[in-house]
């Protein structure tokens, strides 16, 4: 994959994670009752979002160390872990780079969904029918294709995990690069 594509993939994930960290860590105020005389103590940040962002950064760091055991330490800024991972694994084998790119793309999709931007799946073609007909199904934790002709063996709409979508996306990028040379 070329540097421009890497920069785009890494910056998309980085920007979405940074947005989560800056805009979505403020806890939602649940009690707006003016009658309460003593304030209910709350954490200064939304701990669920903070845990989510740290888990994402740890996953990228672990994947990087699996490819390059003597890699430099990751940056303190969780959002900076993506650029760090690309820099540290630039000379890794193709399998490690594909795994890295797949994880980064999957996380970029996850970050968007975590922020409530489920429309991001509309920019992913359905692996089953190649239509732009994917929608997020939160209760399943999967993307669902709404094309009536794209069904599984039981006649139900096809569903795809974010990992499957990311894997297809990265495989197509690597195939295009391989075929271009």
mmCIF file of C-alpha atoms in Angstrom:
data_model
loop_
_atom_site.group_PDB
_atom_site.id
_atom_site.type_symbol
_atom_site.label_atom_id
_atom_site.label_comp_id
_atom_site.label_asym_id
_atom_site.label_seq_id
_atom_site.Cartn_x
_atom_site.Cartn_y
_atom_site.Cartn_z
ATOM 1 C CA UNK A 1 0.000 0.000 0.000
ATOM 2 C CA UNK A 2 1.369 3.423 -0.848
ATOM 3 C CA UNK A 3 2.243 6.078 1.705
ATOM 4 C CA UNK A 4 -0.720 8.253 0.707
ATOM 5 C CA UNK A 5 -3.161 5.409 1.399
ATOM 6 C CA UNK A 6 -1.458 4.632 4.716
ATOM 7 C CA UNK A 7 -1.569 8.277 5.746
ATOM 8 C CA UNK A 8 -5.273 8.452 4.874
ATOM 9 C CA UNK A 9 -6.185 5.268 6.748
ATOM 10 C CA UNK A 10 -4.118 6.181 9.794
ATOM 11 C CA UNK A 11 -5.321 9.783 9.857
ATOM 12 C CA UNK A 12 -8.981 8.750 9.575
ATOM 13 C CA UNK A 13 -8.682 6.431 12.575
ATOM 14 C CA UNK A 14 -6.548 8.971 14.448
ATOM 15 C CA UNK A 15 -8.955 11.842 13.821
ATOM 16 C CA UNK A 16 -11.985 9.809 14.844
ATOM 17 C CA UNK A 17 -10.287 8.590 18.017
ATOM 18 C CA UNK A 18 -9.127 12.114 18.851
ATOM 19 C CA UNK A 19 -12.683 13.404 18.332
ATOM 20 C CA UNK A 20 -13.987 10.706 20.658
ATOM 21 C CA UNK A 21 -11.414 11.680 23.263
ATOM 22 C CA UNK A 22 -12.096 15.410 23.089
ATOM 23 C CA UNK A 23 -15.810 15.666 22.377
ATOM 24 C CA UNK A 24 -17.356 12.472 23.695
ATOM 25 C CA UNK A 25 -15.659 12.056 27.074
ATOM 26 C CA UNK A 26 -17.777 14.723 28.765
ATOM 27 C CA UNK A 27 -20.294 12.815 30.862
ATOM 28 C CA UNK A 28 -23.941 13.333 30.073
ATOM 29 C CA UNK A 29 -25.798 15.064 32.838
ATOM 30 C CA UNK A 30 -28.598 12.778 33.886
ATOM 31 C CA UNK A 31 -30.298 14.753 36.656
ATOM 32 C CA UNK A 32 -31.589 18.193 35.725
ATOM 33 C CA UNK A 33 -33.905 18.474 38.708
ATOM 34 C CA UNK A 34 -33.593 21.909 40.356
ATOM 35 C CA UNK A 35 -34.819 20.489 43.707
ATOM 36 C CA UNK A 36 -31.663 18.579 44.485
ATOM 37 C CA UNK A 37 -29.665 20.420 47.140
ATOM 38 C CA UNK A 38 -26.502 18.329 47.111
ATOM 39 C CA UNK A 39 -24.890 17.664 43.748
ATOM 40 C CA UNK A 40 -24.406 14.082 42.695
ATOM 41 C CA UNK A 41 -20.687 13.455 42.256
ATOM 42 C CA UNK A 42 -19.679 12.420 38.769
ATOM 43 C CA UNK A 43 -16.427 11.437 37.173
ATOM 44 C CA UNK A 44 -14.900 14.373 35.272
ATOM 45 C CA UNK A 45 -14.936 12.292 32.084
ATOM 46 C CA UNK A 46 -17.131 9.590 30.604
ATOM 47 C CA UNK A 47 -15.206 6.556 31.781
ATOM 48 C CA UNK A 48 -16.811 4.290 29.190
ATOM 49 C CA UNK A 49 -15.456 6.395 26.326
ATOM 50 C CA UNK A 50 -12.085 6.709 28.029
ATOM 51 C CA UNK A 51 -11.891 2.922 28.449
ATOM 52 C CA UNK A 52 -12.931 2.466 24.823
ATOM 53 C CA UNK A 53 -10.190 4.779 23.510
ATOM 54 C CA UNK A 54 -7.505 3.182 25.680
ATOM 55 C CA UNK A 55 -8.590 -0.306 24.582
ATOM 56 C CA UNK A 56 -8.308 0.738 20.926
ATOM 57 C CA UNK A 57 -4.806 2.159 21.478
ATOM 58 C CA UNK A 58 -3.702 -0.970 23.378
ATOM 59 C CA UNK A 59 -4.948 -3.201 20.553
ATOM 60 C CA UNK A 60 -2.887 -1.293 17.978
ATOM 61 C CA UNK A 61 0.153 -1.321 20.268
ATOM 62 C CA UNK A 62 -0.133 -5.076 20.865
ATOM 63 C CA UNK A 63 -0.463 -5.717 17.126
ATOM 64 C CA UNK A 64 2.596 -3.554 16.475
ATOM 65 C CA UNK A 65 4.684 -5.327 19.111
ATOM 66 C CA UNK A 66 3.629 -8.692 17.678
ATOM 67 C CA UNK A 67 5.102 -7.600 14.339
ATOM 68 C CA UNK A 68 8.103 -5.712 15.743
ATOM 69 C CA UNK A 69 8.963 -6.888 19.286
ATOM 70 C CA UNK A 70 11.662 -4.225 19.714
ATOM 71 C CA UNK A 71 9.479 -1.327 18.514
ATOM 72 C CA UNK A 72 9.807 2.035 20.198
ATOM 73 C CA UNK A 73 7.306 2.781 22.972
ATOM 74 C CA UNK A 74 3.939 4.067 21.732
ATOM 75 C CA UNK A 75 3.143 7.748 22.150
ATOM 76 C CA UNK A 76 1.326 8.943 25.261
ATOM 77 C CA UNK A 77 -1.425 10.395 23.066
ATOM 78 C CA UNK A 78 -3.720 7.468 22.260
ATOM 79 C CA UNK A 79 -4.662 8.973 18.896
ATOM 80 C CA UNK A 80 -0.985 9.110 17.900
ATOM 81 C CA UNK A 81 -0.699 5.330 18.110
ATOM 82 C CA UNK A 82 -1.817 4.887 14.499
ATOM 83 C CA UNK A 83 1.009 6.887 12.944
ATOM 84 C CA UNK A 84 3.426 5.218 15.360
ATOM 85 C CA UNK A 85 2.179 1.771 14.267
ATOM 86 C CA UNK A 86 2.695 2.600 10.577
ATOM 87 C CA UNK A 87 6.181 3.914 11.241
ATOM 88 C CA UNK A 88 7.198 0.921 13.356
ATOM 89 C CA UNK A 89 5.823 -1.716 10.963
ATOM 90 C CA UNK A 90 6.843 -0.125 7.671
ATOM 91 C CA UNK A 91 9.414 -2.869 7.028
ATOM 92 C CA UNK A 92 7.324 -5.757 8.410
ATOM 93 C CA UNK A 93 6.140 -8.688 6.357
ATOM 94 C CA UNK A 94 3.040 -8.398 4.212
ATOM 95 C CA UNK A 95 0.938 -10.422 6.681
ATOM 96 C CA UNK A 96 1.681 -7.985 9.495
ATOM 97 C CA UNK A 97 0.948 -4.955 7.326
ATOM 98 C CA UNK A 98 -2.363 -6.436 6.172
ATOM 99 C CA UNK A 99 -3.318 -7.222 9.783
ATOM 100 C CA UNK A 100 -2.354 -3.682 10.824
ATOM 101 C CA UNK A 101 -4.313 -2.058 8.001
ATOM 102 C CA UNK A 102 -7.350 -4.246 8.644
ATOM 103 C CA UNK A 103 -7.344 -3.393 12.345
ATOM 104 C CA UNK A 104 -6.915 0.329 11.666
ATOM 105 C CA UNK A 105 -9.800 0.357 9.173
ATOM 106 C CA UNK A 106 -12.035 -1.678 11.500
ATOM 107 C CA UNK A 107 -11.273 0.684 14.364
ATOM 108 C CA UNK A 108 -12.013 3.719 12.180
ATOM 109 C CA UNK A 109 -15.454 2.237 11.504
ATOM 110 C CA UNK A 110 -15.921 1.425 15.192
ATOM 111 C CA UNK A 111 -14.937 4.960 16.228
ATOM 112 C CA UNK A 112 -17.503 6.466 13.862
ATOM 113 C CA UNK A 113 -20.235 4.160 15.137
ATOM 114 C CA UNK A 114 -19.248 4.895 18.748
ATOM 115 C CA UNK A 115 -19.812 8.590 17.985
ATOM 116 C CA UNK A 116 -23.211 7.818 16.466
ATOM 117 C CA UNK A 117 -22.140 8.173 12.823
ATOM 118 C CA UNK A 118 -23.670 4.995 11.449
ATOM 119 C CA UNK A 119 -23.766 6.533 7.966
ATOM 120 C CA UNK A 120 -20.098 5.592 7.626
ATOM 121 C CA UNK A 121 -21.275 2.134 6.559
ATOM 122 C CA UNK A 122 -23.010 3.654 3.547
ATOM 123 C CA UNK A 123 -19.530 4.285 2.148
ATOM 124 C CA UNK A 124 -18.688 0.571 2.341
ATOM 125 C CA UNK A 125 -19.911 -1.721 -0.440
ATOM 126 C CA UNK A 126 -21.706 -4.873 0.628
ATOM 127 C CA UNK A 127 -19.354 -7.850 0.194
ATOM 128 C CA UNK A 128 -22.301 -9.987 -0.918
ATOM 129 C CA UNK A 129 -23.823 -7.864 -3.670
ATOM 130 C CA UNK A 130 -21.397 -4.923 -4.080
ATOM 131 C CA UNK A 131 -24.271 -2.457 -3.533
ATOM 132 C CA UNK A 132 -24.024 0.543 -1.243
ATOM 133 C CA UNK A 133 -26.793 -0.847 0.929
ATOM 134 C CA UNK A 134 -25.243 -1.459 4.344
ATOM 135 C CA UNK A 135 -26.785 -0.170 7.546
ATOM 136 C CA UNK A 136 -25.704 -0.634 11.142
ATOM 137 C CA UNK A 137 -27.821 -3.014 13.189
ATOM 138 C CA UNK A 138 -26.881 -2.129 16.767
ATOM 139 C CA UNK A 139 -28.668 -5.027 18.431
ATOM 140 C CA UNK A 140 -26.693 -7.478 16.264
ATOM 141 C CA UNK A 141 -23.464 -5.496 16.361
ATOM 142 C CA UNK A 142 -23.221 -6.007 12.598
ATOM 143 C CA UNK A 143 -23.872 -4.272 9.312
ATOM 144 C CA UNK A 144 -26.926 -5.527 7.477
ATOM 145 C CA UNK A 145 -27.524 -5.352 3.736
ATOM 146 C CA UNK A 146 -30.993 -4.061 2.865
ATOM 147 C CA UNK A 147 -30.850 -5.164 -0.762
ATOM 148 C CA UNK A 148 -33.764 -7.619 -1.104
ATOM 149 C CA UNK A 149 -31.687 -9.818 -3.409
ATOM 150 C CA UNK A 150 -28.743 -10.101 -1.024
ATOM 151 C CA UNK A 151 -29.826 -12.867 1.327
ATOM 152 C CA UNK A 152 -28.226 -15.842 3.052
ATOM 153 C CA UNK A 153 -29.163 -19.491 2.504
ATOM 154 C CA UNK A 154 -32.182 -19.125 4.796
ATOM 155 C CA UNK A 155 -33.501 -16.084 2.933
ATOM 156 C CA UNK A 156 -32.495 -13.613 5.650
ATOM 157 C CA UNK A 157 -30.620 -10.388 4.867
ATOM 158 C CA UNK A 158 -26.867 -10.818 4.862
ATOM 159 C CA UNK A 159 -24.963 -9.430 7.813
ATOM 160 C CA UNK A 160 -21.305 -8.490 8.092
ATOM 161 C CA UNK A 161 -19.028 -7.801 11.022
ATOM 162 C CA UNK A 162 -16.854 -4.715 10.935
ATOM 163 C CA UNK A 163 -13.849 -7.042 10.844
ATOM 164 C CA UNK A 164 -15.199 -8.690 7.666
ATOM 165 C CA UNK A 165 -15.804 -5.301 6.037
ATOM 166 C CA UNK A 166 -12.334 -4.072 6.968
ATOM 167 C CA UNK A 167 -10.744 -7.282 5.725
ATOM 168 C CA UNK A 168 -12.469 -6.965 2.347
ATOM 169 C CA UNK A 169 -11.532 -3.291 2.089
ATOM 170 C CA UNK A 170 -7.839 -3.930 2.787
ATOM 171 C CA UNK A 171 -7.711 -7.009 0.537
ATOM 172 C CA UNK A 172 -9.120 -4.938 -2.333
ATOM 173 C CA UNK A 173 -6.506 -2.221 -1.755
ATOM 174 C CA UNK A 174 -3.642 -4.695 -1.744
ATOM 175 C CA UNK A 175 -5.022 -6.472 -4.825
ATOM 176 C CA UNK A 176 -5.294 -3.178 -6.693
ATOM 177 C CA UNK A 177 -1.722 -2.330 -5.773
ATOM 178 C CA UNK A 178 -0.477 -5.774 -6.806
ATOM 179 C CA UNK A 179 -2.333 -5.587 -10.129
ATOM 180 C CA UNK A 180 -1.052 -2.073 -10.825
ATOM 181 C CA UNK A 181 2.578 -3.180 -10.855
#
